[in-house]
Amino acid sequence: MTGINVLIYTGNGTSPNSVRHTQKTLKSLLGHAYDVVSVDAKTLRVEPWEETCALLVMPGGRDLPYCNDLNGVATSRIKQYVRGGGRYLGLCAGGYFGSSTIEFEQERKDMQVCGKRELEFFPGLCRGTVYPGFVYESEQGARSAAVRLANEHLQAYYPSDSLVPKSIDMYYNGGGYFAHADQYPNVQVLGRFVDAGICKDEDYPAAAVHCSVGHGSAVLISTHPEYDITHLEQPDINTAMFAELVRSEPDRKSFLRAVFAKMDLQVVGYDKNRVDEIKVPDLTPIYLTAMNGQIAKAVATNLQTEANDSVITDSNDTIFLTNSNEDPVLKKLEALTVDDKNDEDKPKPIEIRLPDYTSNPACPDRSLTPYFDIRKYYEALLERRDKEWGGGKWYRFGNALMYAEVINSTQTILDKNYNFAQQLPTGLACIATTQLAARARGRNSWVSQMGALQFSFVLRHSLRLSNSPVVFLQYLIALAVVESVRTRKGYEEVPLRVKWPNDVYAEDGDDLKKVGGLLVNSSFVQDEFLVVIGCGINVSNPRPTVSINDVIQKHNSSLPRITPEDMLAGILVTFEKFYSDFCEKGMGSWFLDLYYKRWLHSDKIVTLTTHDNVRVKITGITSDYGMLEAIAIEGDKKRYTLQPDGNSFDMLKGLIMKKM
């Protein structure tokens, strides 16, 4: 099963420490190809998470609250997901939860938890704790546990035989062993406790197992290989134990790489010559650029009017304005961050570097932006405009561009800093090669990686345009992405399509694969909406699903690949053309005829879980408020309308569900 999200359960019972370490470790090993997303019980019960899930992770904590919140609908969906080709990772409590039966602290009446479990990925008994002394929400009973690896099941997944350890000292705190795991034909033992602890009938009971479940797999681990011991905050670990676990850090990470490779996940640095991991890059300066020096100076002047001594202090970020000949890291910026080095959640200050206003275009030297050629972007923008009526002389979207190699989020800097955004002209775009905290619609996310085109832009939409409701902007940008490709000569039949309300999919034979996601945020002031439109488009990266250039090459290998510079220019010009017509004409057949030609849903039969599971046929979207319109296929043929922001369309399962 293909997916772009690694989902980590963070509901009732989860240990904050385990969640934090799980997120950090999975981002470092899988973050190049998957987005690591937190989910709760409501998400697993009612949202269509399966379609984009590559791995579901149940971290350490308390198994009983997992049962209380997930048993029934959620566990049934998890089982069906795994059987259909999905993946499940259970760590400590997640391992208990994934077993058929558990016996936890059976001899301690005050802590005893015993009984059947619904997932049953491991068909036998998980019994614990293996070692005495466990205390909830404490490290007092924690220890370093030696786990001997079952190399016959893991060796093939290490990049080199010489890197396969015989055993690893792993952090342990309360897990169980998987009793007599060898007797089950669908189970492979990946690791065994060297010290059998409470187990009396096995010398080396299983500490980690791989379970084949239908077309999918589940890995259950009783220890905590997700813990980075150097970042453990609890003070209760003795010095000898700490040193022992630190020595095992490289083996711990290599073990997890092998486990993920065995689960057919794309693991970072996993080849014969590299065993590295993803390092979170530092933020880089944002370069303000423009089509010409006059535009650049006007934007910079507006920003400087908002600044106090070149600093804009806004609701989400502190933004420094610097000249292009200054050092990239300012002394005052360094001073500001000294007290924040241990606060990983607090946004770091942002530097915006102003350009030389005498150059056309006004942009930094090419050596400073190796992953995006700003001059080629402006050339492509003019070339695309030239194909429009009158040469598009009045077009302005994209005339100013902010570019960063590494940014937290292009959407956040424009949407969450209101005073800053108010100084920006309509059509200014912010683009980044790498985003550290990419945002997407609802609980969905977009993987931020090399080869993806990731940008947001500002739009002011007047309230006086009463025939042009702001809700339709998401439809305009979705179609603009598709048409920016399909209006090119030779690319007319490239199978890119729109999924309601604002995703872009590619048809790959009988499969549909997501290649883009779109997000529209708006705020209202005086008589206009300040709108920030965000796009994440996989232009060139074949992971984790497919890229637009892959689709183009498969359709016609003689067609040139599209560069990110050309793709951005095409989207902005196409959107501006749609938007100009939209403001003049409102929503009507001029747009909807093409939209329906490109979307995936005409006459599709779906189930409305929001309306007693009635079966309906989709007929279109309403021209007044942009709601999805459908008619019941039985009975009185009742008409239904659904809001795009209140419902989630699980296209592959034919369901429309309530967003939570």
Tab-separated table of N, CA and C in Angstrom, residues 266-413:
chain	number	residue	atom	x	y	z
A	266	GLN	N	10.661	3.373	2.632
A	266	GLN	CA	11.828	4.018	2.052
A	266	GLN	C	12.619	4.683	3.170
A	267	VAL	N	13.778	4.121	3.472
A	267	VAL	CA	14.563	4.533	4.630
A	267	VAL	C	15.707	5.426	4.178
A	268	VAL	N	15.924	6.499	4.895
A	268	VAL	CA	16.957	7.446	4.500
A	268	VAL	C	18.338	6.812	4.591
A	269	GLY	N	19.189	7.125	3.602
A	269	GLY	CA	20.584	6.717	3.635
A	269	GLY	C	20.802	5.230	3.619
A	270	TYR	N	19.855	4.470	3.066
A	270	TYR	CA	19.967	3.025	3.203
A	270	TYR	C	20.561	2.416	1.941
A	271	ASP	N	21.886	2.501	1.821
A	271	ASP	CA	22.583	1.825	0.742
A	271	ASP	C	23.919	1.332	1.269
A	272	LYS	N	24.756	0.771	0.402
A	272	LYS	CA	25.987	0.113	0.837
A	272	LYS	C	27.021	1.100	1.365
A	273	ASN	N	26.890	2.360	1.002
A	273	ASN	CA	27.924	3.324	1.355
A	273	ASN	C	27.492	4.337	2.406
A	274	ARG	N	26.208	4.369	2.733
A	274	ARG	CA	25.710	5.377	3.660
A	274	ARG	C	24.805	4.757	4.709
A	275	VAL	N	25.018	5.153	5.933
A	275	VAL	CA	24.122	4.756	7.022
A	275	VAL	C	23.837	5.992	7.872
A	276	ASP	N	23.517	7.079	7.179
A	276	ASP	CA	23.273	8.335	7.882
A	276	ASP	C	21.790	8.493	8.179
A	277	GLU	N	21.415	9.644	8.634
A	277	GLU	CA	20.020	9.936	8.924
A	277	GLU	C	19.743	11.381	8.539
A	278	ILE	N	18.475	11.726	8.503
A	278	ILE	CA	18.115	13.092	8.151
A	278	ILE	C	18.493	14.031	9.292
A	279	LYS	N	19.206	15.063	8.959
A	279	LYS	CA	19.501	16.120	9.909
A	279	LYS	C	18.578	17.290	9.607
A	280	VAL	N	17.923	17.801	10.622
A	280	VAL	CA	17.045	18.942	10.404
A	280	VAL	C	17.905	20.133	10.036
A	281	PRO	N	17.728	20.692	8.836
A	281	PRO	CA	18.588	21.797	8.417
A	281	PRO	C	18.245	23.084	9.141
A	282	ASP	N	19.211	23.984	9.177
A	282	ASP	CA	18.975	25.298	9.752
A	282	ASP	C	18.161	26.140	8.783
A	283	LEU	N	17.380	27.057	9.344
A	283	LEU	CA	16.672	28.006	8.502
A	283	LEU	C	17.668	28.854	7.727
A	284	THR	N	17.310	29.212	6.516
A	284	THR	CA	18.158	30.060	5.690
A	284	THR	C	17.480	31.408	5.480
A	285	PRO	N	18.236	32.419	5.045
A	285	PRO	CA	17.601	33.709	4.763
A	285	PRO	C	16.538	33.581	3.676
A	286	ILE	N	15.530	34.429	3.769
A	286	ILE	CA	14.531	34.541	2.711
A	286	ILE	C	14.947	35.722	1.831
A	287	TYR	N	15.080	35.478	0.549
A	287	TYR	CA	15.478	36.533	-0.375
A	287	TYR	C	14.236	37.172	-0.992
A	288	LEU	N	14.098	38.478	-0.783
A	288	LEU	CA	13.052	39.220	-1.474
A	288	LEU	C	13.553	39.530	-2.876
A	289	THR	N	12.780	39.159	-3.893
A	289	THR	CA	13.159	39.407	-5.275
A	289	THR	C	11.966	40.018	-6.005
A	290	ALA	N	12.222	40.562	-7.192
A	290	ALA	CA	11.136	41.140	-7.986
A	290	ALA	C	11.532	41.185	-9.452
A	291	MET	N	10.512	41.364	-10.298
A	291	MET	CA	10.709	41.437	-11.741
A	291	MET	C	11.684	42.554	-12.110
A	292	ASN	N	11.621	43.646	-11.344
A	292	ASN	CA	12.553	44.741	-11.568
A	292	ASN	C	12.798	45.468	-10.251
A	293	GLY	N	13.778	46.347	-10.260
A	293	GLY	CA	14.162	47.045	-9.047
A	293	GLY	C	13.094	47.953	-8.500
A	294	GLN	N	12.273	48.527	-9.376
A	294	GLN	CA	11.214	49.425	-8.922
A	294	GLN	C	10.193	48.682	-8.063
A	295	ILE	N	9.785	47.486	-8.515
A	295	ILE	CA	8.836	46.682	-7.739
A	295	ILE	C	9.462	46.263	-6.416
A	296	ALA	N	10.718	45.821	-6.474
A	296	ALA	CA	11.408	45.374	-5.260
A	296	ALA	C	11.486	46.496	-4.237
A	297	LYS	N	11.813	47.712	-4.695
A	297	LYS	CA	11.941	48.840	-3.773
A	297	LYS	C	10.605	49.193	-3.140
A	298	ALA	N	9.523	49.105	-3.928
A	298	ALA	CA	8.201	49.416	-3.391
A	298	ALA	C	7.810	48.431	-2.293
A	299	VAL	N	8.067	47.135	-2.514
A	299	VAL	CA	7.750	46.125	-1.497
A	299	VAL	C	8.599	46.348	-0.249
A	300	ALA	N	9.892	46.579	-0.443
A	300	ALA	CA	10.796	46.772	0.690
A	300	ALA	C	10.411	48.010	1.494
A	301	THR	N	10.027	49.066	0.805
A	301	THR	CA	9.624	50.299	1.496
A	301	THR	C	8.406	50.056	2.379
A	302	ASN	N	7.431	49.330	1.860
A	302	ASN	CA	6.252	49.000	2.664
A	302	ASN	C	6.630	48.213	3.912
A	303	LEU	N	7.519	47.236	3.759
A	303	LEU	CA	7.938	46.427	4.905
A	303	LEU	C	8.682	47.276	5.930
A	304	GLN	N	9.506	48.188	5.455
A	304	GLN	CA	10.286	49.017	6.378
A	304	GLN	C	9.393	49.978	7.163
A	305	THR	N	8.250	50.355	6.593
A	305	THR	CA	7.328	51.206	7.358
A	305	THR	C	6.707	50.449	8.532
A	306	GLU	N	6.637	49.130	8.426
A	306	GLU	CA	6.090	48.302	9.501
A	306	GLU	C	7.152	47.947	10.538
A	307	ALA	N	8.417	48.075	10.143
A	307	ALA	CA	9.517	47.623	10.994
A	307	ALA	C	9.923	48.689	12.003
A	308	ASN	N	10.458	48.250	13.109
A	308	ASN	CA	11.064	49.111	14.122
A	308	ASN	C	12.531	48.747	14.194
A	309	ASP	N	13.383	49.643	13.691
A	309	ASP	CA	14.818	49.358	13.615
A	309	ASP	C	15.072	48.055	12.854
A	310	SER	N	14.400	47.935	11.707
A	310	SER	CA	14.557	46.794	10.787
A	310	SER	C	13.999	45.490	11.351
A	311	VAL	N	13.174	45.567	12.398
A	311	VAL	CA	12.602	44.363	12.995
A	311	VAL	C	11.075	44.471	12.985
A	312	ILE	N	10.409	43.448	12.435
A	312	ILE	CA	8.957	43.353	12.487
A	312	ILE	C	8.598	42.281	13.505
A	313	THR	N	7.982	42.679	14.590
A	313	THR	CA	7.549	41.727	15.617
A	313	THR	C	6.076	41.448	15.393
A	314	ASP	N	5.775	40.236	14.950
A	314	ASP	CA	4.399	39.915	14.578
A	314	ASP	C	3.854	38.823	15.479
A	315	SER	N	2.630	38.388	15.203
A	315	SER	CA	1.930	37.459	16.096
A	315	SER	C	2.589	36.088	16.143
A	316	ASN	N	3.235	35.672	15.058
A	316	ASN	CA	3.843	34.340	15.046
A	316	ASN	C	5.368	34.387	14.979
A	317	ASP	N	5.908	35.351	14.271
A	317	ASP	CA	7.353	35.389	14.032
A	317	ASP	C	7.930	36.767	14.281
A	318	THR	N	9.218	36.770	14.546
A	318	THR	CA	10.004	38.000	14.552
A	318	THR	C	10.822	38.012	13.272
A	319	ILE	N	10.679	39.074	12.490
A	319	ILE	CA	11.253	39.125	11.153
A	319	ILE	C	12.270	40.255	11.079
A	320	PHE	N	13.493	39.924	10.647
A	320	PHE	CA	14.559	40.899	10.479
A	320	PHE	C	14.700	41.250	9.003
A	321	LEU	N	14.771	42.537	8.704
A	321	LEU	CA	15.038	42.997	7.350
A	321	LEU	C	16.508	43.381	7.259
A	322	THR	N	17.241	42.773	6.331
A	322	THR	CA	18.672	43.051	6.203
A	322	THR	C	18.991	43.393	4.756
A	323	ASN	N	20.103	44.110	4.570
A	323	ASN	CA	20.555	44.421	3.226
A	323	ASN	C	21.357	43.267	2.661
A	324	SER	N	21.403	43.166	1.359
A	324	SER	CA	22.009	41.999	0.711
A	324	SER	C	23.496	41.874	0.977
A	325	ASN	N	24.173	42.965	1.383
A	325	ASN	CA	25.611	42.878	1.621
A	325	ASN	C	25.951	42.638	3.082
A	326	GLU	N	24.940	42.386	3.918
A	326	GLU	CA	25.203	42.104	5.329
A	326	GLU	C	25.443	40.616	5.539
A	327	ASP	N	26.089	40.260	6.661
A	327	ASP	CA	26.297	38.858	6.993
A	327	ASP	C	24.948	38.167	7.134
A	328	PRO	N	24.845	36.892	6.703
A	328	PRO	CA	23.562	36.181	6.766
A	328	PRO	C	22.997	36.063	8.175
A	329	VAL	N	23.862	35.960	9.160
A	329	VAL	CA	23.382	35.816	10.532
A	329	VAL	C	23.750	37.079	11.304
A	330	LEU	N	22.757	37.833	11.677
A	330	LEU	CA	22.986	39.099	12.355
A	330	LEU	C	23.331	38.894	13.820
A	331	LYS	N	24.156	39.812	14.359
A	331	LYS	CA	24.504	39.733	15.771
A	331	LYS	C	23.262	39.850	16.648
A	332	LYS	N	22.352	40.732	16.270
A	332	LYS	CA	21.161	40.898	17.114
A	332	LYS	C	20.227	39.703	16.991
A	333	LEU	N	20.244	39.013	15.828
A	333	LEU	CA	19.443	37.799	15.694
A	333	LEU	C	20.021	36.706	16.581
A	334	GLU	N	21.368	36.599	16.603
A	334	GLU	CA	22.007	35.609	17.469
A	334	GLU	C	21.673	35.884	18.930
A	335	ALA	N	21.696	37.144	19.320
A	335	ALA	CA	21.392	37.492	20.707
A	335	ALA	C	19.963	37.140	21.062
A	336	LEU	N	19.064	37.321	20.100
A	336	LEU	CA	17.660	37.026	20.351
A	336	LEU	C	17.415	35.547	20.559
A	337	THR	N	18.212	34.690	19.904
A	337	THR	CA	17.978	33.250	19.964
A	337	THR	C	18.732	32.559	21.085
A	338	VAL	N	19.603	33.271	21.799
A	338	VAL	CA	20.396	32.626	22.848
A	338	VAL	C	19.514	31.957	23.877
A	339	ASP	N	18.461	32.638	24.316
A	339	ASP	CA	17.604	32.096	25.378
A	339	ASP	C	16.617	31.066	24.866
A	340	ASP	N	16.554	30.885	23.558
A	340	ASP	CA	15.536	30.007	22.992
A	340	ASP	C	16.096	28.682	22.495
A	341	LYS	N	17.376	28.415	22.698
A	341	LYS	CA	18.005	27.243	22.088
A	341	LYS	C	17.417	25.939	22.582
A	342	ASN	N	16.864	25.946	23.772
A	342	ASN	CA	16.287	24.708	24.303
A	342	ASN	C	14.780	24.625	24.082
A	343	ASP	N	14.237	25.605	23.408
A	343	ASP	CA	12.802	25.622	23.153
A	343	ASP	C	12.565	25.254	21.699
A	344	GLU	N	12.357	23.956	21.435
A	344	GLU	CA	12.238	23.485	20.066
A	344	GLU	C	10.941	23.938	19.417
A	345	ASP	N	9.921	24.261	20.210
A	345	ASP	CA	8.621	24.604	19.653
A	345	ASP	C	8.482	26.090	19.332
A	346	LYS	N	9.358	26.911	19.856
A	346	LYS	CA	9.238	28.348	19.628
A	346	LYS	C	9.846	28.703	18.279
A	347	PRO	N	9.102	29.426	17.422
A	347	PRO	CA	9.639	29.776	16.106
A	347	PRO	C	10.920	30.590	16.227
A	348	LYS	N	11.895	30.238	15.403
A	348	LYS	CA	13.143	30.989	15.374
A	348	LYS	C	12.958	32.248	14.528
A	349	PRO	N	13.699	33.308	14.847
A	349	PRO	CA	13.577	34.538	14.059
A	349	PRO	C	13.879	34.298	12.585
A	350	ILE	N	13.249	35.108	11.749
A	350	ILE	CA	13.353	34.965	10.302
A	350	ILE	C	14.099	36.170	9.742
A	351	GLU	N	15.008	35.905	8.813
A	351	GLU	CA	15.743	36.975	8.153
A	351	GLU	C	15.258	37.109	6.713
A	352	ILE	N	14.833	38.311	6.338
A	352	ILE	CA	14.489	38.610	4.952
A	352	ILE	C	15.545	39.561	4.399
A	353	ARG	N	16.218	39.108	3.362
A	353	ARG	CA	17.296	39.900	2.783
A	353	ARG	C	16.762	40.700	1.597
A	354	LEU	N	16.952	41.996	1.665
A	354	LEU	CA	16.458	42.893	0.632
A	354	LEU	C	17.435	42.942	-0.534
A	355	PRO	N	16.933	43.122	-1.773
A	355	PRO	CA	17.805	43.030	-2.945
A	355	PRO	C	18.447	44.360	-3.320
A	356	ASP	N	19.314	44.291	-4.307
A	356	ASP	CA	19.877	45.468	-4.957
A	356	ASP	C	18.830	45.989	-5.946
A	357	TYR	N	18.344	47.212	-5.725
A	357	TYR	CA	17.242	47.734	-6.530
A	357	TYR	C	17.669	48.162	-7.936
A	358	THR	N	18.980	48.145	-8.204
A	358	THR	CA	19.443	48.595	-9.521
A	358	THR	C	19.483	47.477	-10.546
A	359	SER	N	19.260	46.231	-10.129
A	359	SER	CA	19.349	45.111	-11.063
A	359	SER	C	17.963	44.687	-11.524
A	360	ASN	N	17.901	44.155	-12.736
A	360	ASN	CA	16.654	43.644	-13.305
A	360	ASN	C	16.902	42.239	-13.873
A	361	PRO	N	16.254	41.222	-13.307
A	361	PRO	CA	15.398	41.300	-12.114
A	361	PRO	C	16.217	41.569	-10.859
A	362	ALA	N	15.542	42.013	-9.822
A	362	ALA	CA	16.200	42.268	-8.545
A	362	ALA	C	16.243	40.955	-7.766
A	363	CYS	N	17.391	40.315	-7.764
A	363	CYS	CA	17.500	38.996	-7.127
A	363	CYS	C	18.952	38.735	-6.731
A	364	PRO	N	19.188	37.788	-5.835
A	364	PRO	CA	20.553	37.492	-5.398
A	364	PRO	C	21.345	36.766	-6.477
A	365	ASP	N	22.626	36.671	-6.255
A	365	ASP	CA	23.488	35.920	-7.169
A	365	ASP	C	23.035	34.469	-7.241
A	366	ARG	N	23.144	33.869	-8.401
A	366	ARG	CA	22.685	32.489	-8.621
A	366	ARG	C	23.316	31.510	-7.636
A	367	SER	N	24.537	31.769	-7.208
A	367	SER	CA	25.219	30.849	-6.293
A	367	SER	C	24.522	30.761	-4.942
A	368	LEU	N	23.709	31.764	-4.596
A	368	LEU	CA	23.016	31.772	-3.308
A	368	LEU	C	21.696	31.019	-3.349
A	369	THR	N	21.227	30.699	-4.559
A	369	THR	CA	19.969	29.946	-4.701
A	369	THR	C	20.187	28.775	-5.657
A	370	PRO	N	21.002	27.791	-5.261
A	370	PRO	CA	21.377	26.715	-6.194
A	370	PRO	C	20.225	25.816	-6.613
A	371	TYR	N	19.130	25.781	-5.835
A	371	TYR	CA	18.030	24.860	-6.140
A	371	TYR	C	16.862	25.531	-6.868
A	372	PHE	N	16.969	26.835	-7.069
A	372	PHE	CA	15.891	27.540	-7.773
A	372	PHE	C	16.496	28.727	-8.487
A	373	ASP	N	16.352	28.744	-9.824
A	373	ASP	CA	16.934	29.800	-10.647
A	373	ASP	C	15.911	30.921	-10.784
A	374	ILE	N	16.095	31.975	-10.025
A	374	ILE	CA	15.107	33.052	-9.974
A	374	ILE	C	15.025	33.789	-11.302
A	375	ARG	N	16.152	33.995	-11.956
A	375	ARG	CA	16.121	34.669	-13.258
A	375	ARG	C	15.327	33.852	-14.274
A	376	LYS	N	15.506	32.539	-14.281
A	376	LYS	CA	14.753	31.697	-15.207
A	376	LYS	C	13.265	31.715	-14.874
A	377	TYR	N	12.948	31.843	-13.599
A	377	TYR	CA	11.537	31.946	-13.223
A	377	TYR	C	10.902	33.188	-13.841
A	378	TYR	N	11.556	34.339	-13.707
A	378	TYR	CA	10.980	35.560	-14.267
A	378	TYR	C	10.915	35.497	-15.795
A	379	GLU	N	11.901	34.855	-16.412
A	379	GLU	CA	11.850	34.666	-17.862
A	379	GLU	C	10.649	33.802	-18.245
A	380	ALA	N	10.421	32.739	-17.494
A	380	ALA	CA	9.280	31.856	-17.768
A	380	ALA	C	7.959	32.578	-17.533
A	381	LEU	N	7.921	33.444	-16.522
A	381	LEU	CA	6.703	34.195	-16.230
A	381	LEU	C	6.336	35.098	-17.408
A	382	LEU	N	7.328	35.809	-17.945
A	382	LEU	CA	7.074	36.682	-19.087
A	382	LEU	C	6.682	35.879	-20.324
A	383	GLU	N	7.308	34.736	-20.503
A	383	GLU	CA	7.003	33.886	-21.655
A	383	GLU	C	5.576	33.369	-21.584
A	384	ARG	N	5.130	32.942	-20.405
A	384	ARG	CA	3.760	32.451	-20.264
A	384	ARG	C	2.744	33.579	-20.451
A	385	ARG	N	3.038	34.752	-19.929
A	385	ARG	CA	2.123	35.885	-20.092
A	385	ARG	C	1.996	36.283	-21.565
A	386	ASP	N	3.089	36.160	-22.280
A	386	ASP	CA	3.095	36.571	-23.680
A	386	ASP	C	2.113	35.761	-24.515
A	387	LYS	N	1.762	34.567	-24.035
A	387	LYS	CA	0.817	33.713	-24.760
A	387	LYS	C	-0.637	34.094	-24.481
A	388	GLU	N	-0.859	34.959	-23.491
A	388	GLU	CA	-2.210	35.377	-23.150
A	388	GLU	C	-2.654	36.540	-24.035
A	389	TRP	N	-3.957	36.824	-24.011
A	389	TRP	CA	-4.503	37.907	-24.824
A	389	TRP	C	-3.818	39.226	-24.478
A	390	GLY	N	-3.380	39.934	-25.516
A	390	GLY	CA	-2.706	41.212	-25.308
A	390	GLY	C	-1.338	41.080	-24.680
A	391	GLY	N	-0.803	39.862	-24.695
A	391	GLY	CA	0.509	39.640	-24.101
A	391	GLY	C	0.519	39.700	-22.589
A	392	GLY	N	-0.681	39.703	-22.004
A	392	GLY	CA	-0.767	39.715	-20.540
A	392	GLY	C	-0.035	40.882	-19.903
A	393	LYS	N	-0.070	42.032	-20.559
A	393	LYS	CA	0.718	43.174	-20.085
A	393	LYS	C	0.288	43.650	-18.698
A	394	TRP	N	-0.970	43.412	-18.341
A	394	TRP	CA	-1.472	43.894	-17.047
A	394	TRP	C	-1.349	42.834	-15.943
A	395	TYR	N	-0.840	41.645	-16.258
A	395	TYR	CA	-0.709	40.601	-15.245
A	395	TYR	C	0.325	41.024	-14.200
A	396	ARG	N	0.066	40.675	-12.956
A	396	ARG	CA	0.973	41.081	-11.871
A	396	ARG	C	1.307	39.962	-10.888
A	397	PHE	N	0.525	38.861	-10.882
A	397	PHE	CA	0.821	37.778	-9.942
A	397	PHE	C	2.210	37.200	-10.243
A	398	GLY	N	3.017	37.135	-9.211
A	398	GLY	CA	4.373	36.613	-9.370
A	398	GLY	C	5.412	37.654	-9.674
A	399	ASN	N	5.020	38.953	-9.801
A	399	ASN	CA	6.001	40.008	-10.060
A	399	ASN	C	7.000	40.155	-8.919
A	400	ALA	N	6.576	39.810	-7.710
A	400	ALA	CA	7.470	39.805	-6.547
A	400	ALA	C	7.480	38.394	-5.967
A	401	LEU	N	8.668	37.960	-5.552
A	401	LEU	CA	8.838	36.584	-5.083
A	401	LEU	C	9.792	36.572	-3.899
A	402	MET	N	9.413	35.855	-2.852
A	402	MET	CA	10.334	35.594	-1.745
A	402	MET	C	10.767	34.139	-1.837
A	403	TYR	N	12.073	33.904	-1.778
A	403	TYR	CA	12.581	32.531	-1.884
A	403	TYR	C	13.492	32.210	-0.703
A	404	ALA	N	13.296	31.001	-0.144
A	404	ALA	CA	14.189	30.485	0.897
A	404	ALA	C	14.535	29.046	0.570
A	405	GLU	N	15.764	28.685	0.807
A	405	GLU	CA	16.140	27.282	0.639
A	405	GLU	C	15.507	26.435	1.727
A	406	VAL	N	15.484	26.952	2.970
A	406	VAL	CA	14.866	26.247	4.100
A	406	VAL	C	14.008	27.233	4.877
A	407	ILE	N	12.754	26.883	5.079
A	407	ILE	CA	11.813	27.741	5.802
A	407	ILE	C	10.931	26.840	6.650
A	408	ASN	N	10.322	27.382	7.692
A	408	ASN	CA	9.371	26.583	8.462
A	408	ASN	C	8.153	26.260	7.610
A	409	SER	N	7.500	27.288	7.059
A	409	SER	CA	6.327	27.082	6.221
A	409	SER	C	6.047	28.346	5.434
A	410	THR	N	5.929	28.224	4.112
A	410	THR	CA	5.568	29.388	3.305
A	410	THR	C	4.168	29.875	3.671
A	411	GLN	N	3.276	28.955	4.029
A	411	GLN	CA	1.906	29.326	4.375
A	411	GLN	C	1.869	30.072	5.701
A	412	THR	N	2.649	29.596	6.655
A	412	THR	CA	2.621	30.203	7.988
A	412	THR	C	3.146	31.627	7.985
A	413	ILE	N	4.237	31.872	7.273
A	413	ILE	CA	4.815	33.217	7.320
A	413	ILE	C	3.859	34.250	6.736
